Structures are given as C-alpha cells and as structure tokens.
Tab-separated table of C-alpha atoms and ligand atoms in Angstrom:
chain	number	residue	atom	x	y	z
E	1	UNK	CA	224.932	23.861	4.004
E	2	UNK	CA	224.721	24.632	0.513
E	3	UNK	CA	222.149	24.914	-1.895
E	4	UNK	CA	220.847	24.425	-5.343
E	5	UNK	CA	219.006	26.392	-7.406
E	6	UNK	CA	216.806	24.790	-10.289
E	7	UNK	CA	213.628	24.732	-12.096
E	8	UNK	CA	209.787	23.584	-9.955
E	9	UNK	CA	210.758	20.285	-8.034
E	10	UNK	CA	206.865	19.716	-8.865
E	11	UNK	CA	205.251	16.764	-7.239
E	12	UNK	CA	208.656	13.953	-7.509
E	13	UNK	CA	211.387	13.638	-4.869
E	14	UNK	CA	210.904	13.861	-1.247
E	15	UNK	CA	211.217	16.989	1.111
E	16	UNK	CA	211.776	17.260	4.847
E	17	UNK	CA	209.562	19.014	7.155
E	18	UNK	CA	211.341	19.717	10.987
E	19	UNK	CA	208.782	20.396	13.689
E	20	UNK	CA	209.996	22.809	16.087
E	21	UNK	CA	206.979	22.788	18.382
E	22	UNK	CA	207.716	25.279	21.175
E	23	UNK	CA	206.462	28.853	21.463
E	24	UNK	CA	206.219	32.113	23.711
E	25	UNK	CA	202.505	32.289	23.950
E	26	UNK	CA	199.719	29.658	22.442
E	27	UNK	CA	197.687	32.041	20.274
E	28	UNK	CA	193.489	31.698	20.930
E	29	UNK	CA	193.013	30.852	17.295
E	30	UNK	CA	196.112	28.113	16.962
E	31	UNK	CA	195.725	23.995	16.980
E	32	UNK	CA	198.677	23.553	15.715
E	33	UNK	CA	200.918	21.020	17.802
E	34	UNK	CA	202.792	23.785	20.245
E	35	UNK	CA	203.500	24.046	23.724
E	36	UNK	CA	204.596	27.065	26.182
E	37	UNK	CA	207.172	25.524	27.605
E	38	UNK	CA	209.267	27.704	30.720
E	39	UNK	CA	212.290	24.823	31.398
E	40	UNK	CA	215.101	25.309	28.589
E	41	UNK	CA	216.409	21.962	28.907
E	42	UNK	CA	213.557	20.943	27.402
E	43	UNK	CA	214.826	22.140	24.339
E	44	UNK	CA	217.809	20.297	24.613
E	45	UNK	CA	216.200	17.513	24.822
E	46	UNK	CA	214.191	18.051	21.434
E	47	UNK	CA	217.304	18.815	20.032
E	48	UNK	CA	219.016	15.363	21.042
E	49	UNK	CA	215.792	13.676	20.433
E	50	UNK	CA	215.540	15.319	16.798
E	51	UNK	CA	218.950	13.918	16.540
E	52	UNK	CA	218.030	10.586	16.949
E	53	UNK	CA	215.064	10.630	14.596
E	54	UNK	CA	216.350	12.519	12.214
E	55	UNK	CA	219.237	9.205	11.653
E	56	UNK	CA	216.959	6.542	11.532
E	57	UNK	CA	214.113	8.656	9.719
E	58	UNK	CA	215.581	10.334	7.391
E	59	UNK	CA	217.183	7.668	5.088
E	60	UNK	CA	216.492	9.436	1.747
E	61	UNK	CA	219.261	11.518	-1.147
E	62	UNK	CA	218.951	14.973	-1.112
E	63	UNK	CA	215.088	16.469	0.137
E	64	UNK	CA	213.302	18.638	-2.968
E	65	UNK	CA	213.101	21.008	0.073
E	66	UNK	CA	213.318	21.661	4.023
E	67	UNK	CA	210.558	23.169	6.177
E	68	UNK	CA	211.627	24.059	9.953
E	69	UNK	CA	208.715	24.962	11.109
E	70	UNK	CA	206.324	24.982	13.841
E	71	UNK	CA	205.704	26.463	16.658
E	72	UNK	CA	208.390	28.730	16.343
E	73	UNK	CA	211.478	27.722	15.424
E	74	UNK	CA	213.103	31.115	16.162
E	75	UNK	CA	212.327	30.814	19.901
E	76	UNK	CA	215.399	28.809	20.149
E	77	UNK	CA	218.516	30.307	21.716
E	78	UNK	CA	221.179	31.486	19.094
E	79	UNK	CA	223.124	28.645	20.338
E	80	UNK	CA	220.114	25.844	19.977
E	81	UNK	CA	219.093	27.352	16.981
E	82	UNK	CA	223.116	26.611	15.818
E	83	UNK	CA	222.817	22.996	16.850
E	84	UNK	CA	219.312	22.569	15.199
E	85	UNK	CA	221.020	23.322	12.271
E	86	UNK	CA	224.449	21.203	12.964
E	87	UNK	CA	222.077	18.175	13.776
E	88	UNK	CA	220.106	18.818	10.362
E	89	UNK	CA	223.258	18.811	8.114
E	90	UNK	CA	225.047	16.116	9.634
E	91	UNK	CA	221.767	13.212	8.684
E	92	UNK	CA	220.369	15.832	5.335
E	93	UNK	CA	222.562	16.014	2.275
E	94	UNK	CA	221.209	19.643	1.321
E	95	UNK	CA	223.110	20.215	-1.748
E	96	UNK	CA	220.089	19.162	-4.346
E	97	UNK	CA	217.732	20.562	-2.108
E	98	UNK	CA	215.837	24.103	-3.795
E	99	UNK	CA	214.575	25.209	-0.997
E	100	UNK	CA	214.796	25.825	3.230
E	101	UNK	CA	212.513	27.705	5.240
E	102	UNK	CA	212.445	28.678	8.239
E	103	UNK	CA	209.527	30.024	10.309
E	104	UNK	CA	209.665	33.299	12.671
E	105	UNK	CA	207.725	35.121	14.684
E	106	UNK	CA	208.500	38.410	15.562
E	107	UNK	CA	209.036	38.824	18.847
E	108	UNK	CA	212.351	36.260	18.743
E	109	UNK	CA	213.748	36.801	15.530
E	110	UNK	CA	217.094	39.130	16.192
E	111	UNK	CA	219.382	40.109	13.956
E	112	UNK	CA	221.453	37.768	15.602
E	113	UNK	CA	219.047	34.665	15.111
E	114	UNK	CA	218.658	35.432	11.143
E	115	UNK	CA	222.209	35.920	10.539
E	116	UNK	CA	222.909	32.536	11.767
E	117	UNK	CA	219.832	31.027	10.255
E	118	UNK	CA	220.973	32.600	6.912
E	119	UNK	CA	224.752	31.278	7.308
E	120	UNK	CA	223.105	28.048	8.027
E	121	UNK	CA	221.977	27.791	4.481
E	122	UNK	CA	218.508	28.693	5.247
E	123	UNK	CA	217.068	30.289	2.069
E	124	UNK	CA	213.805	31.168	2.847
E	125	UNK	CA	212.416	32.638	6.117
E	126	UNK	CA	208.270	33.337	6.470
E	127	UNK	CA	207.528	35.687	9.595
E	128	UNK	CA	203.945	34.756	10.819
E	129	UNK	CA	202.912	38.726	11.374
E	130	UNK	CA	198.864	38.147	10.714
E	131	UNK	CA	197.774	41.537	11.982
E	132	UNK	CA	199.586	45.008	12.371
E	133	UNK	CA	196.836	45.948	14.276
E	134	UNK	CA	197.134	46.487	18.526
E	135	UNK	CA	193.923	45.296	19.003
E	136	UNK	CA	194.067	42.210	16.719
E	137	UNK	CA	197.280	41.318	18.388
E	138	UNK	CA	195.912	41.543	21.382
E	139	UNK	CA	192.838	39.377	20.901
E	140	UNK	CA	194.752	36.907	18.966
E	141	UNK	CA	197.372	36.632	22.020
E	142	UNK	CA	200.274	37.330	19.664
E	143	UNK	CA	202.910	38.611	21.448
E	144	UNK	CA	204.388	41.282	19.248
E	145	UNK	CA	203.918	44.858	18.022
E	146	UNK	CA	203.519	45.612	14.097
E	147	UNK	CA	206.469	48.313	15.037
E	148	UNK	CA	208.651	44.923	16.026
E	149	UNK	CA	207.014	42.691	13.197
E	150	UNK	CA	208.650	45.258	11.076
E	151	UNK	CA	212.215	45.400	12.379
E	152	UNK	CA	212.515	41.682	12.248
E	153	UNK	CA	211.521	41.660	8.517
E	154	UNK	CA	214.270	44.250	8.085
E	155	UNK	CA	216.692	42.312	10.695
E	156	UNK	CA	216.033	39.534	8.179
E	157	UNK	CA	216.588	41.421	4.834
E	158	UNK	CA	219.553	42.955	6.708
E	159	UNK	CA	221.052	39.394	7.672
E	160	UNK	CA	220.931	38.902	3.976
E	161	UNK	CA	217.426	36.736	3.140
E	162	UNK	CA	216.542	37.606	-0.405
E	163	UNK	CA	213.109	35.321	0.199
E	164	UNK	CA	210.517	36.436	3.148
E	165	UNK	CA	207.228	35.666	2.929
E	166	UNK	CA	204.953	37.496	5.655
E	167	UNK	CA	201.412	35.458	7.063
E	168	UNK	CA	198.312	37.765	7.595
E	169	UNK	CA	195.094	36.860	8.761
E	170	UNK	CA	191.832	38.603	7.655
E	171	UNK	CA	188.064	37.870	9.345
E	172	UNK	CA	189.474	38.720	12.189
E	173	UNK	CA	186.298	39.311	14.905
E	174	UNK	CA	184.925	42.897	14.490
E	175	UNK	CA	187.943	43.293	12.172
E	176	UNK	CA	187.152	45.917	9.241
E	177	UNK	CA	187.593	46.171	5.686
E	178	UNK	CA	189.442	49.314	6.087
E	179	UNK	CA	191.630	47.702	8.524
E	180	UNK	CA	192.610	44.680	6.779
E	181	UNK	CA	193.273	46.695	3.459
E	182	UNK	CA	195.728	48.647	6.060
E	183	UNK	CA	197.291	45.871	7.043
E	184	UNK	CA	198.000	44.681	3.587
E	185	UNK	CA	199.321	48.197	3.091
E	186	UNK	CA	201.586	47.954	5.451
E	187	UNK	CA	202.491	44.467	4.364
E	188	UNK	CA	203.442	45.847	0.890
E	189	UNK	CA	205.133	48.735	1.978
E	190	UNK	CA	207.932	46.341	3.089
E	191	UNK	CA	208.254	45.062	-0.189
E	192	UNK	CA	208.087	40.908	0.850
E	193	UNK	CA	209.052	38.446	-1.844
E	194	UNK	CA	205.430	36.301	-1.029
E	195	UNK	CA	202.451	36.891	1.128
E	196	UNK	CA	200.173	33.932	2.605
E	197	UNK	CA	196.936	35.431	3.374
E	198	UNK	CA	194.747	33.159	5.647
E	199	UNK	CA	190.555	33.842	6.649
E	200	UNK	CA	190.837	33.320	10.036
E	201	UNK	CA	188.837	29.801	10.965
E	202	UNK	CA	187.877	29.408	14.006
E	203	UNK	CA	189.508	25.662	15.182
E	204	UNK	CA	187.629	23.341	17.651
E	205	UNK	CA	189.456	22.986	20.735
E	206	UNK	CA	190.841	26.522	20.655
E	207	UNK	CA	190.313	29.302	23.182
E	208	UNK	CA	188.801	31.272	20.570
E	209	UNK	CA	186.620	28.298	19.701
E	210	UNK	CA	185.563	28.234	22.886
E	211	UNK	CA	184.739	32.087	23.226
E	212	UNK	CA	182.695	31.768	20.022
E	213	UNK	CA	180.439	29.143	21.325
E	214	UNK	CA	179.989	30.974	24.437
E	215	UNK	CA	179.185	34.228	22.870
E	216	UNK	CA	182.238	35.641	23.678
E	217	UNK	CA	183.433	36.633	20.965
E	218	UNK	CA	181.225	36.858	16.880
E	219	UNK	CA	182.814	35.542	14.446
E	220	UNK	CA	182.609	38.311	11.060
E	221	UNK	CA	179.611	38.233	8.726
E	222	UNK	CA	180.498	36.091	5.728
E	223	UNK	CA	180.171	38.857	3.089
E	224	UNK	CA	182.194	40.844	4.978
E	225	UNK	CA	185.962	38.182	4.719
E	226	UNK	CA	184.706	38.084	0.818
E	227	UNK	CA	184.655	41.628	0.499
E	228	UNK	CA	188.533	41.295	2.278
E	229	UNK	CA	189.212	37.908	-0.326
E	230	UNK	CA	188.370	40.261	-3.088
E	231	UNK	CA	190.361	42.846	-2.460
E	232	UNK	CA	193.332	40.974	-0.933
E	233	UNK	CA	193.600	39.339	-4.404
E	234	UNK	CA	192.533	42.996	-6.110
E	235	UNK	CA	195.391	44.394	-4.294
E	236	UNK	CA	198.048	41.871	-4.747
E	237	UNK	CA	197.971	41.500	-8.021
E	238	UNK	CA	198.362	45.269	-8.678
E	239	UNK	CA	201.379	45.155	-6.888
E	240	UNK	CA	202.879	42.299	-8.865
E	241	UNK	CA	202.123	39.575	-6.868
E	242	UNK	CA	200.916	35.774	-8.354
E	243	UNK	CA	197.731	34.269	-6.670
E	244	UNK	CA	198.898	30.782	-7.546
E	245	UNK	CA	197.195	29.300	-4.733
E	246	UNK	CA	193.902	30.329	-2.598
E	247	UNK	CA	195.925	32.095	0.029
E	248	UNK	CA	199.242	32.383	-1.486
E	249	UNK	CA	200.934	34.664	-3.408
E	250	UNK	CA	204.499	34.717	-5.109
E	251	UNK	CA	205.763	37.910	-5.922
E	252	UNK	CA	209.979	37.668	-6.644
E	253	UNK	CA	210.555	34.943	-4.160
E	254	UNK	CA	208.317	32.831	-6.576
E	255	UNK	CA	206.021	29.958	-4.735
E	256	UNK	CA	206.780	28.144	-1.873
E	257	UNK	CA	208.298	25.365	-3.180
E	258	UNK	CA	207.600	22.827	0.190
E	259	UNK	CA	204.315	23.630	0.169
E	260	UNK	CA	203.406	23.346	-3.495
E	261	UNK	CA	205.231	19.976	-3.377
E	262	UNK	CA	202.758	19.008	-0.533
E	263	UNK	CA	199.875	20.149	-2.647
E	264	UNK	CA	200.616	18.152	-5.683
E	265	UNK	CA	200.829	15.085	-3.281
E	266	UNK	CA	204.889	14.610	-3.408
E	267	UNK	CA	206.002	12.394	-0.801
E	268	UNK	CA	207.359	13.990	2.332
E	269	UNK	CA	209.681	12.882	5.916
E	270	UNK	CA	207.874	14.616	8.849
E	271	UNK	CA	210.273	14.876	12.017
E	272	UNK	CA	209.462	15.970	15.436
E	273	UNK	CA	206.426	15.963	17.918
E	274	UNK	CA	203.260	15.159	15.906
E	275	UNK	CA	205.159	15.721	12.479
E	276	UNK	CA	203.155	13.112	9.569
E	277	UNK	CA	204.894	11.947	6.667
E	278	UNK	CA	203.582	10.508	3.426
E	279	UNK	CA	204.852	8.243	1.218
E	280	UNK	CA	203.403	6.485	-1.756
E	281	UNK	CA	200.044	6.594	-0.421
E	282	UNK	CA	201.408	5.669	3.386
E	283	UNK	CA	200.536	7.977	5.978
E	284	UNK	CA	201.898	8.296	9.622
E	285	UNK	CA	201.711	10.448	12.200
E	286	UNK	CA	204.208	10.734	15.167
E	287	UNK	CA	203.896	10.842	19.073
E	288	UNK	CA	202.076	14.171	19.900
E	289	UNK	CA	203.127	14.820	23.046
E	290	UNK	CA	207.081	16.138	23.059
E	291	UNK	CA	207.923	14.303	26.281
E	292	UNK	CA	206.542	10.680	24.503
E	293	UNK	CA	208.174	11.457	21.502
E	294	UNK	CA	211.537	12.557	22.754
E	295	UNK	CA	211.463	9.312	25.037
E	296	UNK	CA	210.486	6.962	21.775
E	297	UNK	CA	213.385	9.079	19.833
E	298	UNK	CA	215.748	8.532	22.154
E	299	UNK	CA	215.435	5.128	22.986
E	300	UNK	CA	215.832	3.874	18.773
E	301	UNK	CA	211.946	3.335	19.095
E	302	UNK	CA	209.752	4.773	16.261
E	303	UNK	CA	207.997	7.788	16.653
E	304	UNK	CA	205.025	7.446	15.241
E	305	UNK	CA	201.522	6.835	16.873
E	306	UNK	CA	199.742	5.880	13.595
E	307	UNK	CA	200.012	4.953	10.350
E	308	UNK	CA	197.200	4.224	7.637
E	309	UNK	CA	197.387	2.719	3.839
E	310	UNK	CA	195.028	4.835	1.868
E	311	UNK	CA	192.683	3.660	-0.249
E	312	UNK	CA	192.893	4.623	-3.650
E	313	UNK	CA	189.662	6.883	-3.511
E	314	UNK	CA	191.112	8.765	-0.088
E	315	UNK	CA	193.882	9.428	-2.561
E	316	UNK	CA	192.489	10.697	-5.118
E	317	UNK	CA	190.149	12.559	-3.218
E	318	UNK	CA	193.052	14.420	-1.611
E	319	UNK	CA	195.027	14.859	-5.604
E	320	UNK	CA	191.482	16.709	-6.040
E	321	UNK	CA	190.874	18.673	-2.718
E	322	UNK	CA	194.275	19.910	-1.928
E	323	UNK	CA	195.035	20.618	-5.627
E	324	UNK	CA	191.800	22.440	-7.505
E	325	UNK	CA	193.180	25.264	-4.320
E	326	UNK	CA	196.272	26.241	-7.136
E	327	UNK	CA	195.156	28.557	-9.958
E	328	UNK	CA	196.416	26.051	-12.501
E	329	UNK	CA	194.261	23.296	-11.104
E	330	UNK	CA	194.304	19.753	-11.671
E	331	UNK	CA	195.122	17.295	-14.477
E	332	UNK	CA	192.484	14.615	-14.176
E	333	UNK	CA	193.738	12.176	-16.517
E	334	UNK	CA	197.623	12.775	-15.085
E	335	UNK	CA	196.028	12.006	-10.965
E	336	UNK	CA	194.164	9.145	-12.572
E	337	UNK	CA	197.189	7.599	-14.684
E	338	UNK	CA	199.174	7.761	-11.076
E	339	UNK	CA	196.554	6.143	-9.132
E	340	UNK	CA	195.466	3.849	-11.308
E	341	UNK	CA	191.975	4.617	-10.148
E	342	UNK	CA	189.317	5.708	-12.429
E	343	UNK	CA	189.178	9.147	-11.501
E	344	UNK	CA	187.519	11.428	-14.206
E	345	UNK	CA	184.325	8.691	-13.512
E	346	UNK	CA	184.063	8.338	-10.048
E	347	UNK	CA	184.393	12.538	-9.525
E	348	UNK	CA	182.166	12.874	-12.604
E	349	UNK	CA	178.925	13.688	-10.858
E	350	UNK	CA	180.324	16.414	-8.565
E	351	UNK	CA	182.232	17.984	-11.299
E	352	UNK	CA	179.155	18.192	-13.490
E	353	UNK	CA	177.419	19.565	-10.101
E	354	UNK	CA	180.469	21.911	-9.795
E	355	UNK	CA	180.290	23.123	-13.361
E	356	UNK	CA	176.370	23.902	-13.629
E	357	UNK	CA	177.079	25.901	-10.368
E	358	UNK	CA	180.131	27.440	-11.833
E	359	UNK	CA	182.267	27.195	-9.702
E	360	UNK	CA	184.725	25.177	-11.964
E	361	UNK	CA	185.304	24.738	-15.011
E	362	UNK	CA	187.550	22.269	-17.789
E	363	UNK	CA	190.626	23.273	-19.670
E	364	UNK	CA	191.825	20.415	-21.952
E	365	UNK	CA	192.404	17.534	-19.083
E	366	UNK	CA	192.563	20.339	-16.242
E	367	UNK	CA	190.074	21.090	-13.932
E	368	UNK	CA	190.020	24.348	-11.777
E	369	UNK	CA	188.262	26.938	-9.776
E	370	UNK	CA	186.055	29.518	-11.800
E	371	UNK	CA	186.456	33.429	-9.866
E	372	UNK	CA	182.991	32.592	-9.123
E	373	UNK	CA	184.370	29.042	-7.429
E	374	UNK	CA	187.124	30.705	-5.588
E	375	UNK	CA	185.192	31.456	-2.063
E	376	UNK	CA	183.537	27.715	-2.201
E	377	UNK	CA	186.887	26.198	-2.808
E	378	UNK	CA	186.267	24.575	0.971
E	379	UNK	CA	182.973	23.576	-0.084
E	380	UNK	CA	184.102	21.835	-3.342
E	381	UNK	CA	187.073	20.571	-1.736
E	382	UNK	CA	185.210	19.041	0.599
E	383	UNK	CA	182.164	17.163	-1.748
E	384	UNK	CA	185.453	15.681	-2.897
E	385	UNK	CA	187.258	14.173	0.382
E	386	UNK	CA	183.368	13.039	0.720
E	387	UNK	CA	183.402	11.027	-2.630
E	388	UNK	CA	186.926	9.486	-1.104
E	389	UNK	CA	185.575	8.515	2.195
E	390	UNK	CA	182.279	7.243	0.469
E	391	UNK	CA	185.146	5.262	-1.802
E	392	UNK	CA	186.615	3.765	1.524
E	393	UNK	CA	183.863	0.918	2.080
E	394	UNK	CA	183.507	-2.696	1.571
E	395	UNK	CA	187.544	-3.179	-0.023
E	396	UNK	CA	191.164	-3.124	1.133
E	397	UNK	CA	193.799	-0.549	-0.590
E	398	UNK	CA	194.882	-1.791	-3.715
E	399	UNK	CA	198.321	-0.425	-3.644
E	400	UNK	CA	200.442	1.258	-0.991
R	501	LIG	C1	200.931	27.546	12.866
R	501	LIG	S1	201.603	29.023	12.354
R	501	LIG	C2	203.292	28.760	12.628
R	501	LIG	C3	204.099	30.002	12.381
R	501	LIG	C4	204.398	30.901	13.522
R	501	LIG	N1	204.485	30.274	14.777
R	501	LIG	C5	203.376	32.024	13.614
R	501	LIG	O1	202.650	32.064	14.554
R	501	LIG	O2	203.369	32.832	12.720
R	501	LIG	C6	201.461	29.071	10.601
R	501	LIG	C7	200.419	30.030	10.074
R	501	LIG	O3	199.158	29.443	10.059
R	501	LIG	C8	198.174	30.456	10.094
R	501	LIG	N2	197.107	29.990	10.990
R	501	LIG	C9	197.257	29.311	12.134
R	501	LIG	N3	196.043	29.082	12.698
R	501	LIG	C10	195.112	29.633	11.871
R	501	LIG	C11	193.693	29.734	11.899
R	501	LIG	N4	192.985	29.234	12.904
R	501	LIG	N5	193.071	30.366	10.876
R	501	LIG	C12	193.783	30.882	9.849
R	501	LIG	N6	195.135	30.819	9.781
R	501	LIG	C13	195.794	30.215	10.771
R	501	LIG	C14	198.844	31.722	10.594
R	501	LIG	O4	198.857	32.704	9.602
R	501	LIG	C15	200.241	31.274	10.902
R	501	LIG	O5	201.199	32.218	10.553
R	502	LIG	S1	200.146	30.676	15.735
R	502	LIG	FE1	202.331	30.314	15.792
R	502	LIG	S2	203.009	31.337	17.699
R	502	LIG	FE2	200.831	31.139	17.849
R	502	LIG	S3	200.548	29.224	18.991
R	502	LIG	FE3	200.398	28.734	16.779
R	502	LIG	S4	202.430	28.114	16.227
R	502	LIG	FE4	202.607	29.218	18.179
C-alpha cells in the first residue's frame, strides 16, 4: 500500500472504517462491540468473512482515510494481521487515501506486529494506554503494565511510525488529581504525536455500570474530572499540543484525520461485526453478533441489521452536536445550505439559551463553545439531538 499526503480531506470523500472486534480481556468500562474469543479459527473466519464484505461493500475510489479499529486489531497473529492487510488492499485503492490507523493495545503490539503493520502502509497507529497507573489497570481490567504500554510505543516508533497517538482516561473511581497529572506526565515524556484524553463515562450494560449501581464502586465527584479537564488542556497546550477537539489533541501528527471527517458528517463504509456506515443522510448498521455476520458475509447476503433515512432535523441536529465538540465550531449557514433545512431558525432558541448562559458564543456564521461552555459541551450537544428528535414528528425525510 501506498499513500498520499495532502492538505484536510475535511468533510467530502468517503473513508473506510474496519472493525476488528476481538480482544484479550473485555474491560469493565467498555460497550464497544468486542468479544473474548479463545478458538483462533475464529479469526479466520472474520478474516474470510471481511473478505467477502469488504468486495461487495466497498464499491467506492480511493477512501479520504482507513480506520482498523476495534477491539483490538493488534490481537491478531503476525500472520492474520498480514492477511487483514492483503484482504484490505486487494478491494481498497489506498493511493489517495491521507490517512490509516491502526489501533493497539499494549499487551499485543510486538515489534514484530508494528513492523508489519507499518510495511503494510499503515500510517498512523493509536495505542489505547488510558492509565499508567497499577491500580487503575487493574480496576479497569486492562491487561497491561504502564512499563509494557511504554515499550510498545517505542516498539512502534522503532518499527518506524512517525504518527502515535496514545488514549488516557481521567475520572477514573477514587482516581486523583495528582495521579492523572502523572499519568499525563508520563504520557508526554514519550513525546506522542496526539493524545485523546477521554472522562471516563460510566456505559449502561457494563460491569462497571453495574458495580456503580450496586454501590460497588463511586463514580468521582464532578468538580473533581473538571479540575483534571482543566489541567489536561493547561498541560497540553504548554507542551505544544492543539485542543482542536474536546478530547483531542494534535501535537506533530496533526488531527486525526478519520475522525474529524466523521465529525464534520463526511460519509463513511463501516465493515465488520456491528460496523455503521453513513451516506448522504443513510444510516446502517451491520449484524452485531460476529458469528451472524460472518454467516451473512459469507453467503453474498448483506450485513446489515438496520438501516434508517434521517430526517433532515436528525441531521442537522447531529452537523450541530458532533461538531460545536471542535474548537473551530460550526458554520451555521454552510450545515444549513447542505441540508437544505432552515437551520440557524429552528436551533435559534437554544442558541440564544446557550449564549445568555455562555456557554457559546457567534463568530461571523460560526458557532462554538465559550471556555466557560467547554464542560457542558454534552449538555449542549444534547438540547440539540433533542431539537432533531422533536424535528422527527408528523413528516417523512425530505431527501436521502
Ligand atoms: C473502544 S477502545 C478501542 C481501542 C483499544 N481496544 C483500547 O482498548 O485501547 C477506544 C477508546 O475509547 C475509550 N473508551 C472506551 N470506553 C470508554 C468509556 N466508557 N469512557 C471513556 N472512554 C472510553 C478508551 O480510551 C479507548 O482507548
Ligand atoms: S477498551 Fe479496548 S481492549 Fe478493552 S474491551 Fe474495549 S475494545 Fe477491548
């Protein structure tokens, strides 16, 4: 695979996200779509099955950019991990694509595993660490040391990756300030080219979840993950790095392309158990379960379990939610002109409401989050998903 390099793919084009969705242990706080899985030949199977989807899914010219994630992708054997990559080139023309990740965890990325990944054409690798703390590991079932979190970034940098982004978590339960400022410490001290930085939330359906509602486990006061917000972005912007979205920040590596396409509402080809894709204001989601998917794959069926036209509103809703998260904002009159939906009017009295709170505030045509705004960004975000669901009654989408 080879790449090209080039200016902010932005919102156009379409990218390609690969869900691997395997991995070693299911972490207490996790919902994504991943499964401990002992038999090998399972992966195989995803692997011929990923074939298959990938050639009648994936019908597109060259994606903006790639996303294998997960799960965890580096769980695969070096010689899977080859053949997830010989499947992806032979259906994905990656020559005008800017970007690939990959996602790692530590405790199966080798220098053996990068090297390959690298020589693969992957050009961007982002190593979930989230705490360098023993005891944090422990409680959050990760199954690594920060000592071995460590090594792999520097297996990585050694197998050549000139782009690793590390994820941390902060809020962790009983987690201090002092300790989370270490951890970022530590995180800096390897020099990474971006950082996400995620408050822990506490996901329904998780063992955590579970432990908070039974008293198990108390979840941090809420002044206490500000005080960590604060300094997170305090401290990573002294060290160079760009806050250009809520919990990410670019330092040489620049932003995550995928994931800043996915913001701005680009279209994107989800493949894999549970992987959605969006296009043009069609949504679908496919076949949770790997077994059901990999049989649907397999057999030329499609994959997907559900698919929904979005109403304008939902639309626009989502332009506003996912997008007042980046520091620039969002251009009202730009999400409106694409939509063909009266936007600046039917957001008007929440904006206004947002404003006299300040929380946000107007730039020209751009709207975005005030410093004050930046820990209610969830809140705002969501008065706007609730003026696109309030948006959903009584008519049928007017364009797909
Ligand atoms: C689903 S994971 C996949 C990457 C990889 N398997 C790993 O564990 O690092 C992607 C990232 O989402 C974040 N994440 C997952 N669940 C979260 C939660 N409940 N709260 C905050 N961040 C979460 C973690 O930082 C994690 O690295
Ligand atoms: S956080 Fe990562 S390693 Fe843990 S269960 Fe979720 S996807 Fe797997």
């Amino acid at each position: 695979m080879s790449l090209r390099s080039d200016a902010d793919a932005g919102g156009t084009g379409t990218s390609l996200y690969v869900h691997v969705p395997f991995c070693v242990v299911k972490c207490g706080y996790c919902d994504f779509n991943s499964y401990v899985v002992e038999d090998q030949s399972v992966h195989d199977r995803f692997l011929a099955a990923l074939d298959a989807e990938l050639g009648s899914a994936w019908r597109e010219p060259s994606p903006v950019s790639v996303f294998v994630g997960g799960g965890t992708p580096s769980l695969l054997d070096p010689a899977r991990l080859q053949r997830l990559f010989e499947v992806l080139s032979r259906h994905v023309d990656l020559t005008g694509c800017s970007e690939v990740t990959m996602e790692a965890n530590p405790e199966s990325l080798t220098a053996e595993k990068a090297a390959l990944a690298r020589a693969a054409g992957v050009s961007r690798l982002s190593l979930g660490v989230q705490s360098f703390h023993p005891h944090h590991l422990r409680r959050l079932d990760r199954a690594h040391s920060g000592e071995r979190a460590e090594a792999a970034f520097l297996a990585a940098r050694a197998a050549g990756f000139d782009n690793i982004s590390l994820d941390l978590m902060f809020g962790l339960p009983g987690e201090t300030a002092a300790e989370w400022e270490a951890d970022l410490d530590r995180a800096l001290a390897l020099r990474p080219d971006h950082l996400s930085c995620y408050n822990l939330t506490f996901e329904p359906g998780t063992r955590m979840h579970r432990d908070l509602q039974r008293g198990l486990v108390a979840a941090n006061e809420q002044e206490i993950d500000r005080d960590m917000f604060w300094a997170t972005r305090g401290r990573l912007a002294a060290a160079g790095y760009e806050a250009y979205e809520i919990s990410n920040f670019a330092g040489r590596g620049g932003k995550c392309r995928h994931n800043d396409h996915y913001w701005q509402q680009g279209d994107y080809v989800g493949v894999g158990p549970g992987a959605s894709s969006h296009r043009r204001g069609v949504r679908w989601t496919n076949l949770k379960a790997v077994d059901a998917w990999a049989d649907a794959a397999l057999a030329g069926m499609p994959c997907a379990a559900s698919a929904e036209t979005l109403w304008p509103a939902q639309r626009a809703a989502e332009a506003l939610w996912l997008g007042i998260r980046r520091a620039t904002g969002i251009d009202l009159a730009q999400i409106a002109a694409r939509l063909d939906w009266p936007v600046q009017a039917r957001f008007a009295s929440e904006i206004e409401r947002h404003e006299r709170s300040g929380w946000v505030r107007r730039r020209g045509a751009r709207l975005e989050l005030t410093e004050q705004g930046l820990v209610f960004a969830d809140r705002i975000g969501g008065d706007y998903l609730g003026v696109g669901v309030a948006g959903t009654t009584g008519r049928v989408p007017a364009r797909a």
